[in-house]
Amino acid sequence: MTAASNQWHVGLIGYGEVGKILAEDLRKDGVRVSAYDLKLADSRGDAMRSHADSIGVTLAASHAELAAQADFIVSAVTASQDVAVAEACAPAIKPGAWFLDFNSASPGAKQRAAALIDGAGGRYVEGAVMTSVPPYRIKVPLLLGGAGARELAPLLNELGFAAKPASDKLGVASATKMCRSIMIKGLEAMVIESFTTARAYGVEDAVLASLKETFPGIDWEKQGAYFFQRVIEHGRRRAEEVREVAETVRDIGLTPWSAEGTAERQAWVADLADDGLFGTRGTKEFARSADWRTEADRILNKIKSKE
């Protein structure tokens, strides 16, 4: 494609938290943006339609409709849908169009998705988002991988991204992300399990004091609240990601005991959130408690009610 990247028609697959943030930042610079999300087919899409209307994003009716129009596609969906999105976009993708896989999927999944897109005439590049998106927005640190990574990086940065090529070899960027997630998503799960158990025994102050002594650079009160917030709000997506992490670990011959346990804890919290334990999803108060004890007490009361 010869057009400058700020003249591209950008297509977003997935219009959740990440998709909306990217859309907002791209539209501020006048970039043409379309989006598609499976949730548009039901009542869950009402908020998406309202958001898209408010910032001038055009909503497509299908993966294929979006792919047929876009010069640059960003796939930002849950890990379990990574290959499915590539499969749905491939038949309609424009020749030479870029396809950035933003998803937290295993190297194997990224390689399967790449085969679909490249085989249909598109240009697949994997992206590994290396920290939480909301604080950084479009400038979240992003590692790129694959044959087109070095060419795409400066084009993305002209759009406002903070992209850096990691390797011409597909799978290196996603492996970096997966290995990081063993630690980060595992720490989230451990904090919820540790803090909630400490609260039940009335020893949370002693535990926090001990953690502060061992890791003085971390504000465990603040970090604990943040971890509870993120898992309550995004535990389902995190569980899917960590299942991809487990596959990444398994592929090298290790049994992913830690990753599998993390996925179970993240999914367990997501189930409680879906049941309304932490309030009404989608409201301003949901998953925003500044004190992790509020959410731990809800969990403990739920456990006690089953006894």
XYZ file of C-alpha atoms in Angstrom:
307
model
C 0.000 0.000 0.000
C 1.326 3.421 -0.938
C -0.984 5.584 1.201
C 0.443 7.135 4.362
C -0.720 5.318 7.454
C -2.791 8.303 8.653
C -4.782 7.920 5.434
C -5.571 4.275 6.102
C -9.029 2.953 6.739
C -8.474 1.177 10.066
C -10.670 -1.787 10.960
C -11.013 -2.934 14.568
C -12.173 -6.471 15.292
C -13.330 -6.447 18.908
C -14.923 -3.327 20.356
C -14.360 -3.912 24.050
C -12.100 -1.924 26.336
C -9.040 -2.067 24.079
C -10.945 -1.534 20.840
C -12.711 1.528 22.195
C -9.466 3.063 23.469
C -7.767 2.581 20.097
C -10.811 3.970 18.304
C -10.920 7.072 20.493
C -7.238 7.865 20.017
C -7.276 7.219 16.279
C -10.399 9.309 15.745
C -8.840 12.242 17.661
C -6.285 12.370 14.846
C -8.948 12.114 12.158
C -8.200 8.533 11.148
C -11.097 6.704 9.493
C -12.155 3.790 11.723
C -14.611 0.932 11.340
C -15.287 -1.769 13.914
C -16.976 -5.119 14.310
C -17.772 -7.182 17.387
C -19.830 -10.357 17.766
C -21.718 -8.706 20.644
C -23.277 -6.248 18.190
C -25.730 -9.004 17.334
C -27.502 -8.758 20.717
C -28.363 -6.300 23.472
C -24.742 -6.235 24.657
C -24.025 -4.193 21.560
C -26.175 -1.232 22.609
C -23.357 0.454 24.529
C -20.967 -0.242 21.641
C -23.296 1.413 19.149
C -23.686 4.434 21.399
C -19.927 4.764 21.833
C -19.240 4.359 18.108
C -21.825 7.021 17.220
C -20.320 9.448 19.718
C -16.837 9.397 18.149
C -17.635 8.726 14.496
C -16.768 5.041 14.179
C -18.621 3.069 11.503
C -19.837 -0.347 12.624
C -19.593 -3.212 10.146
C -22.107 -6.024 9.894
C -19.547 -8.835 9.786
C -15.857 -9.723 9.828
C -15.919 -9.975 6.041
C -17.519 -6.557 5.531
C -14.878 -4.930 7.706
C -11.987 -6.835 6.111
C -13.096 -5.898 2.596
C -12.812 -2.172 3.460
C -9.806 -1.905 5.763
C -6.195 -1.142 4.853
C -5.120 -2.074 8.372
C -6.961 -4.509 10.645
C -6.405 -4.828 14.395
C -7.692 -8.024 15.976
C -8.321 -7.269 19.663
C -10.483 -10.120 20.929
C -10.293 -12.793 23.609
C -7.546 -15.369 23.187
C -9.949 -18.180 22.336
C -11.139 -16.244 19.256
C -7.672 -15.480 17.873
C -7.595 -18.005 15.033
C -11.351 -17.767 14.416
C -11.059 -14.036 13.648
C -8.248 -14.617 11.158
C -10.306 -17.367 9.548
C -13.344 -15.077 9.248
C -11.368 -12.143 7.819
C -9.090 -14.008 5.414
C -11.539 -14.643 2.527
C -12.367 -10.932 2.214
C -9.081 -9.251 3.126
C -7.759 -6.663 0.683
C -4.520 -7.654 -1.106
C -1.586 -6.282 0.864
C -3.689 -5.133 3.817
C -1.975 -5.306 7.181
C -3.418 -7.538 9.888
C -2.142 -6.839 13.416
C -2.908 -9.638 15.862
C -3.176 -7.767 19.177
C -4.370 -10.810 21.104
C -2.811 -12.619 24.057
C -2.511 -15.956 22.282
C 0.179 -18.636 22.157
C 2.904 -18.693 19.487
C 1.179 -21.705 17.946
C -2.139 -19.860 17.644
C -0.401 -16.846 16.115
C 1.313 -19.058 13.551
C -2.009 -20.642 12.558
C -3.628 -17.223 12.225
C -0.704 -15.955 10.158
C -1.008 -18.841 7.722
C -4.649 -17.904 7.090
C -4.044 -14.197 6.540
C -0.823 -14.494 4.535
C -2.340 -17.286 2.470
C -5.195 -14.979 1.460
C -2.879 -12.150 0.367
C -2.842 -10.095 3.548
C 0.193 -9.182 5.644
C 0.085 -10.671 9.130
C 2.096 -9.230 12.031
C 1.827 -10.436 15.599
C 1.592 -7.900 18.388
C 2.399 -8.503 22.047
C 0.963 -5.896 24.416
C 3.430 -5.743 27.279
C 1.370 -4.073 30.011
C -2.149 -2.905 30.823
C -3.609 -0.777 28.016
C -5.727 1.850 29.881
C -2.857 3.781 31.541
C -0.955 4.099 28.234
C -3.849 3.979 25.769
C -2.637 3.727 22.160
C 0.956 4.205 23.321
C 0.999 0.965 25.305
C 4.373 -0.795 24.766
C 3.884 -3.145 21.830
C 6.280 -5.776 20.492
C 5.863 -6.787 16.852
C 6.865 -10.061 15.279
C 6.930 -11.635 11.840
C 8.306 -10.888 8.405
C 6.575 -7.502 8.201
C 7.328 -6.326 11.745
C 10.161 -3.942 10.837
C 8.175 -2.378 8.006
C 4.972 -1.986 10.006
C 6.519 -0.513 13.178
C 7.207 3.020 11.858
C 3.823 3.105 10.124
C 2.103 2.270 13.398
C 4.121 4.844 15.289
C 2.976 7.503 12.823
C -0.552 6.592 13.952
C 0.395 7.137 17.586
C 1.329 3.596 18.642
C 4.497 2.749 20.581
C 5.525 -0.286 18.550
C 8.932 -1.935 18.411
C 9.952 -4.895 16.237
C 10.983 -7.862 18.361
C 11.876 -10.433 15.723
C 11.362 -11.327 12.082
C 10.492 -14.793 13.367
C 6.824 -15.292 14.157
C 6.166 -16.410 17.739
C 8.992 -14.583 19.523
C 6.870 -11.565 20.498
C 3.963 -13.704 21.686
C 6.294 -16.001 23.641
C 7.625 -12.915 25.437
C 4.069 -11.904 26.318
C 3.085 -15.418 27.424
C 6.098 -15.807 29.725
C 5.402 -12.410 31.278
C 1.779 -13.422 31.847
C 2.815 -16.464 33.886
C 4.107 -13.937 36.404
C 1.626 -11.065 36.122
C -1.639 -12.994 35.854
C -0.316 -15.508 38.374
C 0.452 -12.711 40.831
C -3.097 -11.407 40.433
C -4.519 -14.831 41.256
C -2.169 -15.307 44.195
C -3.022 -11.913 45.671
C -6.747 -12.653 45.523
C -6.244 -16.070 47.107
C -3.750 -14.854 49.720
C -5.537 -11.654 50.717
C -8.980 -13.249 50.876
C -7.682 -16.110 53.012
C -5.785 -13.685 55.258
C -8.978 -11.660 55.674
C -10.866 -14.799 56.729
C -8.316 -15.531 59.443
C -8.012 -11.885 60.497
C -4.297 -11.736 59.708
C -4.338 -9.409 56.693
C -2.485 -6.584 58.464
C 0.350 -8.915 59.457
C 0.544 -10.382 55.951
C 0.642 -6.950 54.320
C 3.323 -5.777 56.766
C 5.437 -8.824 55.959
C 5.029 -8.287 52.206
C 6.010 -4.632 52.585
C 9.155 -5.638 54.432
C 10.100 -8.194 51.777
C 9.103 -6.052 48.762
C 9.362 -2.443 50.001
C 8.949 -0.985 46.511
C 5.320 -2.179 46.212
C 2.319 -0.510 47.818
C 0.471 -3.740 48.587
C -2.754 -2.024 49.652
C -2.982 -0.136 46.372
C -1.711 -3.025 44.272
C -4.120 -5.434 45.941
C -7.091 -3.188 45.186
C -5.973 -2.849 41.575
C -5.550 -6.606 41.129
C -9.011 -7.286 42.542
C -10.483 -4.639 40.229
C -8.852 -6.008 37.088
C -9.660 -9.661 37.748
C -13.282 -8.913 38.664
C -13.716 -6.901 35.481
C -11.573 -8.933 33.088
C -11.166 -12.358 34.680
C -12.827 -14.177 31.801
C -10.458 -12.694 29.255
C -7.512 -13.292 31.560
C -8.475 -16.935 32.085
C -8.548 -17.486 28.334
C -5.159 -15.815 27.980
C -3.602 -17.954 30.699
C -4.954 -21.105 29.069
C -2.965 -19.996 26.028
C -0.022 -19.494 28.376
C -0.457 -23.071 29.570
C -0.312 -24.303 25.979
C 2.867 -22.280 25.466
C 4.434 -23.938 28.504
C 3.192 -27.380 27.506
C 4.687 -26.985 24.023
C 8.214 -26.965 25.480
C 7.585 -30.090 27.557
C 6.796 -28.539 30.956
C 3.599 -29.260 32.836
C 1.920 -25.840 33.359
C 0.810 -26.320 36.963
C 1.067 -22.606 37.824
C -0.620 -21.392 34.652
C -3.461 -23.881 34.950
C -4.127 -22.884 38.560
C -4.054 -19.214 37.616
C -6.583 -19.782 34.838
C -8.923 -21.581 37.227
C -8.768 -18.795 39.834
C -9.297 -16.067 37.226
C -12.277 -17.924 35.748
C -13.712 -18.546 39.234
C -13.709 -14.816 39.988
C -15.230 -14.150 36.564
C -18.067 -16.579 37.374
C -18.772 -14.716 40.615
C -18.751 -11.410 38.742
C -21.172 -12.752 36.137
C -23.475 -13.843 38.968
C -23.558 -10.249 40.232
C -21.566 -10.753 43.429
C -19.570 -7.556 42.903
C -22.422 -5.404 41.643
C -23.840 -4.678 38.218
C -21.366 -5.074 35.392
C -21.101 -1.983 33.213
C -21.900 0.532 35.954
C -19.348 3.106 37.140
C -19.102 1.418 40.543
C -18.416 -2.063 39.219
C -14.869 -3.308 39.957
C -13.780 0.104 41.229
C -13.554 -0.415 44.995
C -10.469 1.314 46.383
C -10.338 -1.208 49.252
C -9.742 -4.840 48.326
C -11.349 -5.871 51.640
C -14.778 -4.915 50.294
C -14.469 -7.463 47.510
C -12.796 -10.091 49.708
C -15.684 -9.820 52.187
C -18.169 -10.380 49.389
C -16.302 -13.541 48.407
C -16.156 -14.759 51.991
C -19.873 -14.103 52.552
C -20.611 -16.054 49.395
C -18.537 -18.983 50.655
C -20.226 -18.903 54.060
C -23.678 -18.873 52.472
C -22.907 -22.247 50.898
C -21.916 -23.879 54.180
